[in-house]
PDB file of C-alpha atoms in Angstrom:
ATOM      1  CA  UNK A 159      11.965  13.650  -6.472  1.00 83.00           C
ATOM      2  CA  UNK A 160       9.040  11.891  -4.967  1.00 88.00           C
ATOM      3  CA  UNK A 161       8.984  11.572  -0.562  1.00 93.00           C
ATOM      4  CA  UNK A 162       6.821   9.324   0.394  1.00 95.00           C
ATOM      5  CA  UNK A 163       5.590   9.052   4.332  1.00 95.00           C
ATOM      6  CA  UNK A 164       2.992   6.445   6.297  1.00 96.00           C
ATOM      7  CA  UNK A 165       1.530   7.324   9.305  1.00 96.00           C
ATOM      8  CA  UNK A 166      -1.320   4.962  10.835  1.00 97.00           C
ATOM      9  CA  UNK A 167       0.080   1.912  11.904  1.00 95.00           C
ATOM     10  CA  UNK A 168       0.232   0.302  15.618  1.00 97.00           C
ATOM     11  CA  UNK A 169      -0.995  -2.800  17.695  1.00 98.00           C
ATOM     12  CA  UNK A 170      -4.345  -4.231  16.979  1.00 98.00           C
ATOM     13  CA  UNK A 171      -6.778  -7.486  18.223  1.00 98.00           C
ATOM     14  CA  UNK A 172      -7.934  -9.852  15.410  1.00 98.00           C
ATOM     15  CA  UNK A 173     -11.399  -8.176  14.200  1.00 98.00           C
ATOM     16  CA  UNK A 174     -10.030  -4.547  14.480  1.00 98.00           C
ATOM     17  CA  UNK A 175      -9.515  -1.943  12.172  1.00 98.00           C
ATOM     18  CA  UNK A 176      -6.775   0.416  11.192  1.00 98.00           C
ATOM     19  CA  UNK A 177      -5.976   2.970   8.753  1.00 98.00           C
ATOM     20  CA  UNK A 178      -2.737   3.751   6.813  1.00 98.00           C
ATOM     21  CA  UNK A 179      -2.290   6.790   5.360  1.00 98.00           C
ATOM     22  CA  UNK A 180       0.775   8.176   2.692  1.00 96.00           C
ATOM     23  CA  UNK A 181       1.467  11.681   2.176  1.00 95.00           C
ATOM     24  CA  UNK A 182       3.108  12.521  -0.800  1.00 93.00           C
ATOM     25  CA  UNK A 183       5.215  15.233  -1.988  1.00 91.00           C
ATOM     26  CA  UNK A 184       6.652  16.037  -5.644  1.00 84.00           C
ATOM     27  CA  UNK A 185       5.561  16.591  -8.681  1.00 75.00           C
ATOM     28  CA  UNK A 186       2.400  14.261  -9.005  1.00 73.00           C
ATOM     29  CA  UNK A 187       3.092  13.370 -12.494  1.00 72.00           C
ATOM     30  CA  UNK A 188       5.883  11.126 -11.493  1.00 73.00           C
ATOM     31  CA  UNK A 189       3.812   8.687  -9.789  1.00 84.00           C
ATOM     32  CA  UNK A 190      -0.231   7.918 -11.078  1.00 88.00           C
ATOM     33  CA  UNK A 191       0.345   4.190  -9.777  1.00 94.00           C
ATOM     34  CA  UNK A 192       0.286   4.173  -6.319  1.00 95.00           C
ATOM     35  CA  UNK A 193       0.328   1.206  -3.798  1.00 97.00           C
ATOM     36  CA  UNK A 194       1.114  -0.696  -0.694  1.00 98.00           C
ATOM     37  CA  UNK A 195       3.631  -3.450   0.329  1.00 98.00           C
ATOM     38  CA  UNK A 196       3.765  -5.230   2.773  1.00 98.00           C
ATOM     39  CA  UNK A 197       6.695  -7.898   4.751  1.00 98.00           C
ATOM     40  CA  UNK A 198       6.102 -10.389   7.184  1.00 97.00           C
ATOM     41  CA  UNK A 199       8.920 -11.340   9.277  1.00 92.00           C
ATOM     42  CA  UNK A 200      10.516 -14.025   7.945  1.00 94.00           C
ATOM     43  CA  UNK A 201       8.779 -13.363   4.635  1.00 96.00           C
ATOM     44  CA  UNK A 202       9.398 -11.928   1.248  1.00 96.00           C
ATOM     45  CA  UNK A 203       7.597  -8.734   0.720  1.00 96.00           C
ATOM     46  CA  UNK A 204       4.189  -8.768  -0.754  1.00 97.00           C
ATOM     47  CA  UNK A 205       2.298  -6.777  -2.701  1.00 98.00           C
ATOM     48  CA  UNK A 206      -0.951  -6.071  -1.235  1.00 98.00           C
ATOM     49  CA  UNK A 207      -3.276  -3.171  -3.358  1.00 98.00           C
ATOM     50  CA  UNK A 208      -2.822  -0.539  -6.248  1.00 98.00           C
ATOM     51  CA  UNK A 209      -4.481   2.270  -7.036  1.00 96.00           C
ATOM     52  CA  UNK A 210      -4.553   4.597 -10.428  1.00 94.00           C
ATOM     53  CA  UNK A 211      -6.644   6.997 -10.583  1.00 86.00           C
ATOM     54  CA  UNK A 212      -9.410   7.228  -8.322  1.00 82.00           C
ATOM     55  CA  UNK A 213     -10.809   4.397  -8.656  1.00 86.00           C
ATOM     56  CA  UNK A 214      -8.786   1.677 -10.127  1.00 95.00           C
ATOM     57  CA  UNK A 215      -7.820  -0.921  -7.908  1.00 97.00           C
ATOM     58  CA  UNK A 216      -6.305  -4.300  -7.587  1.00 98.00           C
ATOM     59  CA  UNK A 217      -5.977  -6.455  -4.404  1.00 98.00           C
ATOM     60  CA  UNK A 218      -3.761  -9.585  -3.431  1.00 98.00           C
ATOM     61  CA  UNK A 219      -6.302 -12.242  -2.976  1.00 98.00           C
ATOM     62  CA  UNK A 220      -5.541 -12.941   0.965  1.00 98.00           C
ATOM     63  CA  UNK A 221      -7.226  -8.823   1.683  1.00 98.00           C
ATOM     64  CA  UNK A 222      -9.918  -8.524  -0.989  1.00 98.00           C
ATOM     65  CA  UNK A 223     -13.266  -7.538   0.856  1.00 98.00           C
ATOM     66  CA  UNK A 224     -11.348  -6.315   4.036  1.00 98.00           C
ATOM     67  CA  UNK A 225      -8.673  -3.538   2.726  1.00 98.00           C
ATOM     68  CA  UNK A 226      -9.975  -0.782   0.691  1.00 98.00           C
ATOM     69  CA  UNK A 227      -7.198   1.422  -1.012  1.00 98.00           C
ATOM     70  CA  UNK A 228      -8.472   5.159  -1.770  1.00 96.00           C
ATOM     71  CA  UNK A 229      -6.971   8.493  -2.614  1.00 94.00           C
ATOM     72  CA  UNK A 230      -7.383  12.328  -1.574  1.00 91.00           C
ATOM     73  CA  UNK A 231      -5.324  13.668  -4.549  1.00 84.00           C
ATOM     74  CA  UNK A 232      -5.887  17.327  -3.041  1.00 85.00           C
ATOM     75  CA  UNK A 233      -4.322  15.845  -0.359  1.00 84.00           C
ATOM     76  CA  UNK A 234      -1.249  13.802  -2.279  1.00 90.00           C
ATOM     77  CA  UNK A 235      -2.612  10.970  -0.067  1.00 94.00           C
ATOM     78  CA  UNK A 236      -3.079   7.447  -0.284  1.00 96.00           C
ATOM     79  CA  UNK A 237      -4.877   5.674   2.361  1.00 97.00           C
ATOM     80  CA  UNK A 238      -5.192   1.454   3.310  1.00 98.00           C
ATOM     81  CA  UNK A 239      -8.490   1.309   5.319  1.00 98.00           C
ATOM     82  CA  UNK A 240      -8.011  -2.561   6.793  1.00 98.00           C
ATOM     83  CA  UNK A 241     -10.919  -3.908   8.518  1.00 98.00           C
ATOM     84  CA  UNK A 242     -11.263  -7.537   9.629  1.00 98.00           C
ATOM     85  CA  UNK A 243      -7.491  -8.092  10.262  1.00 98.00           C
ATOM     86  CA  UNK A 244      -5.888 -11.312  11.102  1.00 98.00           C
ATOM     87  CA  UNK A 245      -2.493 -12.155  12.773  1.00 97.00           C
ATOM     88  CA  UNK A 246      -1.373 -13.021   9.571  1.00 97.00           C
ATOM     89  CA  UNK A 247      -1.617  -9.356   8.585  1.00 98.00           C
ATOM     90  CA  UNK A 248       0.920  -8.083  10.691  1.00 98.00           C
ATOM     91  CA  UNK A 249       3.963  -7.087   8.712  1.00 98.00           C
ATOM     92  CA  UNK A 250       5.685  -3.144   8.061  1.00 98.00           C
ATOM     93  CA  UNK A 251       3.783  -1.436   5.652  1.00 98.00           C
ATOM     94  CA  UNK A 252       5.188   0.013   2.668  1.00 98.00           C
ATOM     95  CA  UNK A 253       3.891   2.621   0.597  1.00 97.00           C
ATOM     96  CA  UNK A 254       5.210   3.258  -2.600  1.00 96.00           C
ATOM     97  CA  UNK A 255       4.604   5.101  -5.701  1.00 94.00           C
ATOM     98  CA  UNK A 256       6.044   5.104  -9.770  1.00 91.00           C
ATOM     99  CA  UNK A 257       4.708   5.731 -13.214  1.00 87.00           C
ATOM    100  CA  UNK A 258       5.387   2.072 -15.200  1.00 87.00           C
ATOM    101  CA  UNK A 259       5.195   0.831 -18.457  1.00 89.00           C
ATOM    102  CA  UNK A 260       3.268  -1.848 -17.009  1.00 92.00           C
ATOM    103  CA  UNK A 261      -0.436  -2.199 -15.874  1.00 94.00           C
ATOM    104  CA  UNK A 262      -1.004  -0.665 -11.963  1.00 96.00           C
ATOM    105  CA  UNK A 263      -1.539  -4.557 -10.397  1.00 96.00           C
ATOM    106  CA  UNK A 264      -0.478  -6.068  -8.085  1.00 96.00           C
ATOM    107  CA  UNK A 265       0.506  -9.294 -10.015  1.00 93.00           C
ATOM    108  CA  UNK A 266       3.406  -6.806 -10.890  1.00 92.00           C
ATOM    109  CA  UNK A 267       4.298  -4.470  -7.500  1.00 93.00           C
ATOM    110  CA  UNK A 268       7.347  -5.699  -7.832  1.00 91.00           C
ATOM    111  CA  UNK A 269       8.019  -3.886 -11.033  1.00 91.00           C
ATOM    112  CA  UNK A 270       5.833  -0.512 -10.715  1.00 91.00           C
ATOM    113  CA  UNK A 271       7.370   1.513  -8.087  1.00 94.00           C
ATOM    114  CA  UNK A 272      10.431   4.096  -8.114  1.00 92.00           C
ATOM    115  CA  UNK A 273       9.830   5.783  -5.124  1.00 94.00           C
ATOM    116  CA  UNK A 274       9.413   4.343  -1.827  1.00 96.00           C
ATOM    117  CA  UNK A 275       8.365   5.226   2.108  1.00 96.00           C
ATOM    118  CA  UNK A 276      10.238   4.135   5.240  1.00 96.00           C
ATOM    119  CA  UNK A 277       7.477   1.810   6.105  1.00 97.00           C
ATOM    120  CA  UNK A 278       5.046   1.559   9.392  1.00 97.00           C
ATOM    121  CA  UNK A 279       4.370  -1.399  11.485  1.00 98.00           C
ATOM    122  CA  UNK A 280       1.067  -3.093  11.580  1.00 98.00           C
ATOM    123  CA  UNK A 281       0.790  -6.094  14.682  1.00 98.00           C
ATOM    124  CA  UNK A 282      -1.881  -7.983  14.984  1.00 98.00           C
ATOM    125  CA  UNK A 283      -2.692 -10.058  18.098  1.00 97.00           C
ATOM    126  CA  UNK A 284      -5.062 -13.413  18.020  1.00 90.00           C
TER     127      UNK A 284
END
């Protein structure tokens, strides 16, 4: 089994920055695509980056040049640095984490993840 837990989120102005981090535990073979997901209230979720590797990545459109997805695997730990945010951005913040048959994008989060964190909240005031 694969546990998956964010820590990072809170209350923010428009402009500011924050950074999400996911430590994982389990065997790291179960999971090389690793990502975040996001849900607006009101709105279906979303995904919003992917990461493989070290350095293969894939962004939603709406956060490409303001959220940078990285990884510390001596850590197990994904991180979401998000710079720049907007109201728009506020949502909980899922990680989540699988090994698919599919490429690691974001065109297909919803289809790449078995394993799955309890989410943080990210607000965002204008």
């Amino acid at each position: 089994q694969v546990q998956l837990a964010e820590s990072g989120g809170g209350s923010v102005q428009a402009g500011g920055s924050l950074r999400l981090s996911c430590a994982a535990s389990g065997y790291p073979g179960n999971y090389n695509c690793m990502g975040w997901v996001r849900q607006a209230p009101g709105k279906e979720r979303e995904g919003v980056a992917t990461i493989e590797g070290h350095s293969d990545t894939t962004y939603v459109d709406s956060v490409k040049g303001r959220f940078t997805i990285s990884r510390d695997s001596a850590k197990s730990t994904v991180y979401l640095q998000m710079d720049s945010l907007q109201a728009e951005d506020t949502a909980v913040y899922y990680c989540a984490a699988g090994s698919p048959n599919l490429p690691c994008s974001v065109t297909w989060w919803f289809k790449l993840y078995n394993y799955w964190g309890q989410g943080t909240q990210v607000t965002v005031s204008s």
